[in-house]
Short mmCIF file of C-alpha atoms and ligand atoms in Angstrom, two decimals:
data_model
loop_
_atom_site.label_atom_id
_atom_site.label_comp_id
_atom_site.label_asym_id
_atom_site.label_seq_id
_atom_site.Cartn_x
_atom_site.Cartn_y
_atom_site.Cartn_z
CA MET B 12 -1.33 9.55 -19.78
CA ILE B 13 -1.37 9.40 -16.04
CA GLN B 14 1.25 7.20 -14.48
CA SER B 15 1.15 6.33 -10.86
CA THR B 16 2.51 3.72 -8.60
CA LEU B 17 0.27 1.20 -7.01
CA SER B 18 0.85 -0.96 -4.03
CA THR B 19 3.94 -2.62 -2.98
CA ASP B 20 3.24 -5.95 -1.44
CA LEU B 21 6.32 -5.50 0.66
CA ILE B 22 4.90 -3.45 3.46
CA SER B 23 6.31 -4.45 6.80
CA SER B 24 4.24 -5.06 9.82
CA HIS B 25 4.79 -2.40 12.43
CA ARG B 26 4.15 -4.06 15.73
CA LEU B 27 3.91 -2.38 19.04
CA PRO B 28 5.76 -3.77 22.07
CA GLY B 29 3.79 -6.54 23.69
CA ALA B 30 1.76 -7.33 20.59
CA SER B 31 1.03 -10.99 20.24
CA GLU B 32 2.31 -12.62 17.06
CA SER B 33 -0.82 -14.53 16.30
CA LYS B 34 -3.20 -11.62 16.42
CA SER B 35 -4.01 -9.20 13.67
CA ALA B 36 -6.59 -6.47 13.81
CA SER B 37 -8.77 -8.22 11.26
CA GLN B 38 -8.70 -11.58 13.03
CA THR B 39 -9.66 -10.41 16.46
CA TYR B 40 -11.85 -7.72 15.19
CA LEU B 41 -14.83 -6.58 17.14
CA ASP B 42 -18.39 -7.54 16.82
CA LYS B 43 -20.46 -9.24 14.14
CA ARG B 44 -23.28 -6.76 14.43
CA VAL B 45 -20.97 -3.94 13.43
CA THR B 46 -18.78 -5.46 10.80
CA LYS B 47 -20.91 -8.15 9.21
CA THR B 48 -21.09 -6.43 5.84
CA GLN B 49 -17.41 -5.98 5.25
CA ARG B 50 -15.76 -8.40 7.61
CA GLN B 51 -12.55 -9.57 6.02
CA THR B 52 -12.12 -13.24 5.76
CA LYS B 53 -8.62 -14.34 4.83
CA ARG B 54 -8.61 -14.30 1.07
CA THR B 55 -5.64 -14.70 -1.19
CA ARG B 56 -4.34 -11.80 -3.27
CA SER B 57 -5.61 -13.50 -6.41
CA GLN B 58 -9.11 -13.76 -4.96
CA ARG B 59 -9.01 -10.14 -3.96
CA ALA B 60 -7.77 -9.10 -7.39
CA ARG B 61 -10.57 -11.13 -9.01
CA GLU B 62 -13.13 -9.45 -6.74
CA ARG B 63 -11.79 -6.03 -7.73
CA LEU B 64 -12.27 -6.92 -11.40
CA GLN B 65 -15.83 -8.11 -10.75
CA THR B 66 -16.64 -5.00 -8.73
CA LYS B 67 -15.36 -2.88 -11.56
CA GLU B 68 -17.34 -4.72 -14.19
CA HIS B 69 -20.43 -4.30 -12.03
CA LEU B 70 -19.78 -0.56 -11.68
CA VAL B 71 -19.21 -0.17 -15.43
CA GLY B 72 -22.56 -1.89 -16.03
CA LEU B 73 -24.34 0.43 -13.59
CA ALA B 74 -22.68 3.49 -15.09
CA ARG B 75 -23.85 2.46 -18.60
CA GLU B 76 -27.35 1.88 -17.20
CA LEU B 77 -27.35 5.48 -15.94
CA HIS B 78 -25.98 6.70 -19.32
CA GLU B 79 -22.80 7.84 -17.58
CA GLY B 80 -20.74 6.85 -20.59
CA GLU B 81 -17.69 8.90 -19.67
CA LEU B 82 -17.49 7.33 -16.19
CA ALA B 83 -17.95 3.85 -17.66
CA ASP B 84 -15.14 4.41 -20.17
CA LYS B 85 -12.81 5.79 -17.51
CA LEU B 86 -13.47 2.79 -15.23
CA ASP B 87 -12.92 0.45 -18.13
CA ARG B 88 -9.57 1.99 -18.98
CA CYS B 89 -8.38 2.25 -15.36
CA HIS B 90 -5.68 -0.38 -14.64
CA SER B 91 -6.45 -2.10 -17.94
CA ARG B 92 -2.73 -2.34 -18.80
CA LEU B 93 -0.13 -2.95 -16.11
CA SER B 94 3.58 -2.89 -15.78
CA VAL B 95 4.44 -5.32 -12.97
CA LEU B 96 7.88 -5.28 -11.39
CA THR B 97 8.40 -8.77 -10.03
CA CYS B 98 10.97 -11.40 -9.16
CA GLY B 99 8.42 -14.00 -10.27
CA ARG B 100 7.36 -14.71 -6.73
CA HIS B 101 6.88 -11.31 -5.14
CA ILE B 102 5.48 -8.14 -6.63
CA ALA B 103 7.46 -5.02 -5.83
CA ARG B 104 5.49 -2.48 -7.86
CA ILE B 105 2.51 -2.29 -10.16
CA ILE B 106 2.33 0.69 -12.48
CA PRO B 107 -1.04 1.08 -14.21
CA ASN B 108 -1.48 2.74 -17.62
CA PHE B 109 -4.26 4.97 -16.32
CA THR B 110 -6.07 5.66 -13.04
CA CYS B 111 -9.67 6.86 -13.10
CA GLU B 112 -9.66 8.29 -9.53
CA PHE B 113 -13.35 7.50 -9.15
CA ARG B 114 -14.13 7.13 -5.45
CA LEU B 115 -15.74 3.73 -5.77
CA CYS B 116 -13.13 2.28 -8.11
CA PRO B 117 -11.61 -0.62 -6.16
CA ASP B 118 -8.16 -0.23 -7.78
CA CYS B 119 -7.96 3.51 -7.21
CA GLY B 120 -9.42 3.08 -3.73
CA ARG B 121 -6.76 0.59 -2.83
CA ARG B 122 -4.09 3.00 -3.98
CA ARG B 123 -5.70 5.84 -2.06
CA SER B 124 -5.84 3.89 1.17
CA ARG B 125 -2.17 2.84 0.76
CA LYS B 126 -1.29 6.50 0.33
CA LEU B 127 -3.16 7.40 3.49
CA GLN B 128 -1.41 4.60 5.35
CA ASN B 129 2.01 5.70 4.16
CA LYS B 130 1.22 9.27 5.08
CA TYR B 131 -0.31 8.71 8.51
CA LEU B 132 1.61 5.77 9.89
CA PRO B 133 4.85 7.75 10.48
CA MET B 134 2.80 10.59 11.99
CA MET B 135 1.00 8.23 14.30
CA SER B 136 4.25 6.66 15.43
CA GLY B 137 5.68 10.12 15.97
CA PHE B 138 2.63 11.29 17.90
CA MET B 139 2.85 8.27 20.18
CA LEU B 140 6.53 8.89 20.79
CA HIS B 141 5.89 12.49 21.77
CA ASN B 142 2.83 11.81 23.91
CA LYS B 143 2.01 9.14 26.41
CA VAL B 144 -0.96 7.71 24.57
CA THR B 145 -2.10 4.28 23.38
CA PRO B 146 -4.04 3.69 20.16
CA VAL B 147 -7.51 2.17 20.25
CA HIS B 148 -10.00 1.29 17.53
CA LEU B 149 -13.35 2.78 18.36
CA VAL B 150 -16.49 2.12 16.28
CA LEU B 151 -19.43 4.46 16.80
CA THR B 152 -22.82 3.43 15.45
CA GLN B 153 -26.20 5.09 15.29
CA THR B 154 -29.82 3.97 15.04
CA HIS B 155 -31.19 3.37 11.54
CA ARG B 156 -33.67 5.92 10.24
CA LYS B 157 -35.40 6.64 6.98
CA GLU B 158 -32.94 9.15 5.56
CA THR B 159 -30.56 9.64 2.66
CA ARG B 160 -26.95 8.52 2.77
CA LYS B 161 -25.92 12.14 3.05
CA GLU B 162 -28.25 12.76 6.00
CA SER B 163 -27.08 9.59 7.69
CA ALA B 164 -23.43 10.64 7.34
CA ALA B 165 -24.14 14.18 8.53
CA ARG B 166 -26.01 12.86 11.57
CA ILE B 167 -23.18 10.64 12.80
CA ARG B 168 -20.53 13.32 12.12
CA ASN B 169 -22.55 15.90 14.03
CA SER B 170 -22.87 13.52 16.96
CA PHE B 171 -19.12 12.92 16.88
CA THR B 172 -18.43 16.69 16.84
CA LYS B 173 -20.65 17.05 19.91
CA LEU B 174 -18.89 14.13 21.61
CA MET B 175 -15.47 15.72 21.02
CA ARG B 176 -16.61 18.93 22.74
CA ARG B 177 -17.42 17.13 25.98
CA SER B 178 -14.97 17.11 28.85
CA PHE B 179 -15.09 13.31 29.20
CA TRP B 180 -13.78 12.98 25.64
CA LYS B 181 -11.10 15.63 26.08
CA ASP B 182 -9.94 14.04 29.32
CA ASN B 183 -9.57 10.64 27.72
CA PHE B 184 -8.62 11.17 24.07
CA LYS B 185 -5.78 13.27 22.68
CA GLY B 186 -6.80 12.99 19.03
CA GLY B 187 -6.79 10.54 16.15
CA THR B 188 -8.31 9.77 12.76
CA TRP B 189 -11.84 8.93 11.65
CA SER B 190 -13.35 7.33 8.57
CA LEU B 191 -16.88 6.60 7.46
CA GLU B 192 -18.33 3.24 6.55
CA PHE B 193 -21.72 2.86 4.87
CA SER B 194 -23.98 -0.13 4.58
CA LYS B 195 -27.67 -0.83 4.56
CA ASP B 196 -29.74 -3.05 6.79
CA LYS B 197 -32.19 -5.64 5.48
CA ASN B 198 -34.94 -3.02 5.38
CA GLY B 199 -32.84 -0.80 3.15
CA LEU B 200 -32.12 1.75 5.89
CA HIS B 201 -28.66 3.29 6.05
CA HIS B 202 -26.32 1.85 8.58
CA THR B 203 -23.44 4.29 8.97
CA HIS B 204 -20.46 3.87 11.28
CA LEU B 205 -17.50 5.95 12.27
CA HIS B 206 -14.25 4.05 12.59
CA ILE B 207 -11.80 5.88 14.78
CA VAL B 208 -8.16 5.35 15.60
CA GLY B 209 -8.13 7.23 18.88
CA PHE B 210 -5.13 8.04 21.06
CA ARG B 211 -6.23 7.24 24.57
CA ARG B 212 -4.67 9.13 27.44
CA LYS B 213 -5.71 6.64 30.12
CA PHE B 214 -8.05 3.78 30.87
CA PHE B 215 -11.69 4.57 31.46
CA ASP B 216 -14.91 2.72 32.04
CA ILE B 217 -16.49 1.87 28.67
CA ALA B 218 -19.95 2.29 30.22
CA LEU B 219 -19.16 5.97 30.73
CA LEU B 220 -18.27 6.39 27.06
CA ARG B 221 -21.52 4.64 26.09
CA GLY B 222 -23.39 7.10 28.29
CA GLU B 223 -21.62 10.03 26.60
CA TRP B 224 -22.49 8.67 23.13
CA LEU B 225 -26.10 8.22 24.17
CA ALA B 226 -26.14 11.78 25.50
CA VAL B 227 -25.03 13.27 22.18
CA THR B 228 -27.02 11.00 19.84
CA GLY B 229 -30.17 10.87 21.92
CA ASP B 230 -30.85 7.25 21.02
CA SER B 231 -27.63 5.32 20.35
CA HIS B 232 -25.35 3.72 22.86
CA VAL B 233 -23.81 0.99 20.68
CA LEU B 234 -20.06 1.36 20.30
CA HIS B 235 -17.06 -0.93 20.32
CA LEU B 236 -13.61 -0.29 21.59
CA LYS B 237 -10.54 -2.41 21.23
CA PRO B 238 -6.86 -1.69 21.86
CA ILE B 239 -4.66 -1.60 18.74
CA LEU B 240 -1.67 -3.89 19.18
CA ASP B 241 -0.25 -3.42 15.71
CA LEU B 242 -0.43 0.17 14.55
CA ALA B 243 -0.07 -0.59 10.82
CA ALA B 244 -2.81 -3.21 10.93
CA GLY B 245 -5.00 -0.94 13.04
CA LEU B 246 -4.63 1.94 10.62
CA GLN B 247 -5.21 -0.37 7.67
CA GLU B 248 -8.42 -1.57 9.29
CA VAL B 249 -9.66 1.99 9.40
CA VAL B 250 -8.47 3.32 6.03
CA LYS B 251 -9.87 0.34 4.16
CA TYR B 252 -13.26 2.05 4.37
CA VAL B 253 -11.81 4.90 2.36
CA SER B 254 -11.26 2.44 -0.47
CA LYS B 255 -14.39 0.42 0.25
CA PRO B 256 -16.92 2.73 1.82
CA LEU B 257 -19.71 0.31 1.04
CA ASP B 258 -20.57 -3.04 -0.36
CA ILE B 259 -20.67 -2.37 -4.09
CA ARG B 260 -21.65 -5.92 -5.05
CA ARG B 261 -25.10 -5.20 -3.61
CA PHE B 262 -25.22 -1.82 -5.27
CA GLY B 263 -27.91 -0.95 -7.81
CA ALA B 264 -28.11 1.88 -10.35
CA ALA B 265 -30.10 3.99 -7.86
CA ASP B 266 -27.31 3.61 -5.29
CA LEU B 267 -24.69 4.71 -7.78
CA LYS B 268 -26.83 7.69 -8.71
CA GLU B 269 -27.11 8.66 -5.07
CA PHE B 270 -23.39 8.25 -4.60
CA LEU B 271 -22.63 10.45 -7.63
CA GLY B 272 -24.54 13.18 -5.84
CA LEU B 273 -22.19 13.00 -2.87
CA LYS B 274 -19.18 14.40 -4.70
CA ASN B 275 -17.60 16.38 -1.91
CA MET B 276 -18.35 14.28 1.10
CA ARG B 277 -15.29 13.71 3.28
CA MET B 278 -14.66 10.11 4.19
CA PHE B 279 -11.53 10.46 6.28
CA GLY B 280 -10.11 13.05 8.63
CA THR B 281 -8.01 13.77 11.69
CA PHE B 282 -9.10 15.34 14.97
CA GLY B 283 -7.87 16.79 18.24
CA GLU B 284 -4.20 17.39 18.94
CA PHE B 285 -3.26 14.80 16.35
CA ARG B 286 -4.62 17.08 13.64
CA ASP B 287 -2.28 19.92 14.66
CA PHE B 288 0.59 17.49 15.05
CA CYS B 289 0.11 16.35 11.42
CA LYS B 290 0.27 19.93 10.12
CA GLY B 291 3.69 20.51 11.60
CA PHE B 292 5.08 17.03 11.13
CA VAL B 293 8.54 16.61 9.63
CA PRO B 294 9.86 13.05 9.76
CA SER B 295 12.97 12.83 11.90
CA ASP B 296 15.40 10.06 12.71
CA ASN B 297 13.15 8.82 15.47
CA ASP B 298 9.77 9.12 13.88
CA GLY B 299 8.59 6.12 11.94
CA ASP B 300 11.91 5.78 10.22
CA GLU B 301 11.73 2.12 9.29
CA ILE B 302 8.39 2.53 7.53
CA THR B 303 9.27 5.45 5.31
CA ASP B 304 12.54 3.76 4.42
CA LEU B 305 10.85 0.59 3.23
CA GLU B 306 8.35 2.56 1.20
CA SER B 307 10.89 4.74 -0.53
CA LEU B 308 13.00 1.65 -1.12
CA SER B 309 10.32 -0.06 -3.20
CA ARG B 310 9.42 3.19 -4.94
CA ASN B 311 12.96 3.43 -6.22
CA LEU B 312 13.16 -0.16 -7.43
CA VAL B 313 13.64 -0.71 -11.14
CA GLU B 314 14.23 -3.68 -13.40
CA GLY B 315 17.49 -5.40 -12.48
CA CYS B 316 17.36 -4.51 -8.78
CA VAL B 317 17.07 -7.40 -6.36
CA CYS B 318 13.77 -8.27 -4.76
CA PRO B 319 13.83 -7.07 -1.14
CA LYS B 320 12.10 -10.28 -0.07
CA CYS B 321 14.17 -12.96 -1.76
CA ASP B 322 17.18 -11.33 -3.44
CA GLN B 323 16.19 -12.63 -6.89
CA PRO B 324 16.46 -10.07 -9.72
CA LEU B 325 13.37 -8.04 -10.54
CA PHE B 326 12.04 -7.80 -14.06
CA ASP B 327 9.23 -5.92 -15.72
CA LEU B 328 6.17 -7.85 -16.91
CA ARG B 329 3.53 -6.19 -19.08
CA MET B 330 0.04 -7.61 -18.74
CA SER B 331 -3.58 -6.63 -18.96
CA GLY B 332 -5.50 -5.92 -15.78
CA LYS B 333 -7.60 -9.01 -16.41
CA GLU B 334 -4.48 -11.19 -16.25
CA LEU B 335 -3.41 -10.00 -12.80
CA PRO B 336 -5.47 -12.48 -10.73
CA GLN B 337 -4.02 -15.36 -12.69
CA PHE B 338 -0.51 -14.01 -12.21
CA TYR B 339 -1.09 -13.72 -8.46
CA GLU B 340 -2.33 -17.28 -8.48
CA GLN B 341 0.90 -18.48 -10.05
CA THR B 342 3.07 -16.50 -7.65
CA GLU B 343 1.10 -17.94 -4.73
CA SER B 344 1.68 -21.52 -5.79
CA SER B 345 5.22 -21.34 -7.18
CA PRO B 346 8.55 -21.92 -5.49
CA PRO B 347 11.12 -19.10 -5.89
CA GLY B 348 12.18 -18.37 -9.43
CA LYS B 349 9.68 -20.71 -11.10
CA VAL B 350 7.36 -18.04 -12.41
CA GLY B 351 9.43 -16.10 -14.80
CA ARG B 352 9.60 -14.57 -18.19
CA SER B 353 7.90 -17.62 -19.63
CA TRP B 354 4.68 -16.40 -18.12
CA MET B 355 2.57 -14.39 -20.58
ZN1 ZN K 427 -9.77 3.55 -11.01
ZN1 ZN K 428 11.15 -11.99 -4.46
#
């Protein structure tokens, strides 16, 4: 039996100096043309949990259609029984009975992107402390062509590699992370983006960057750049594509089959000086201290500890994965202490 820890819902926001309170990366985010498919509207945790269940059921159905019985069974079992450490109002930890680790599984994807966040956030903070750089969210797009998903991904990654070799890029960016997002346009052509958290050395004219992108792609100049005011939210915005690389609700059996053929495709990576920085990174007193502390705090929580959010005692609730949305719903609508052991 594989046991692993899922999210804590107690992650602090890690704001940069000068960040406005009312803004979050998802609210002010970019351009409809780019993000239409996966734009996050504000949904409650119960709605998101319900969507994850539906996505999973849809995937299980597609897997059965393709006679991928083993995959279907694994998805079915994944997060089917949960141990939820809660005060009744907040959830400190969720421990699933089993994790399938399938790349499109929404529960495993969510865990994977949390892991990436926890790993890279302290490194990003550290990198910024050691270098005079500011983080930006850059989205690179390319023209749609008749090609496979694999070809589409290879094309944009090749263009990005070429871009990074150019002196304009080296003069202006010190490194960062990238992740891939896939969607399809209404004609069924692949629409692949690169989402980049880039560490900018200085201000530059965006028109020049567009020209550079056009030079390496040959036919694409569409990109979007926006400063990141809240590093945690900015990173989350980018790693969410690791958990949700595409819109699975519009996925058919043929799409799943194509995806199963992409086993080793990388969806996330680091580049430039940030990549070397990550290799040698040891957290110190100054580097992202508050974040790692909070994370390890909730990892060490057990039944009987007090909830870090409200000081009520935590207890362990066992439930099936299907009951989680309803539990979230109750925690969302209840005053402190009202959802308790009576729930089940
Ligand atoms: Zn899973
Ligand atoms: Zn609480």
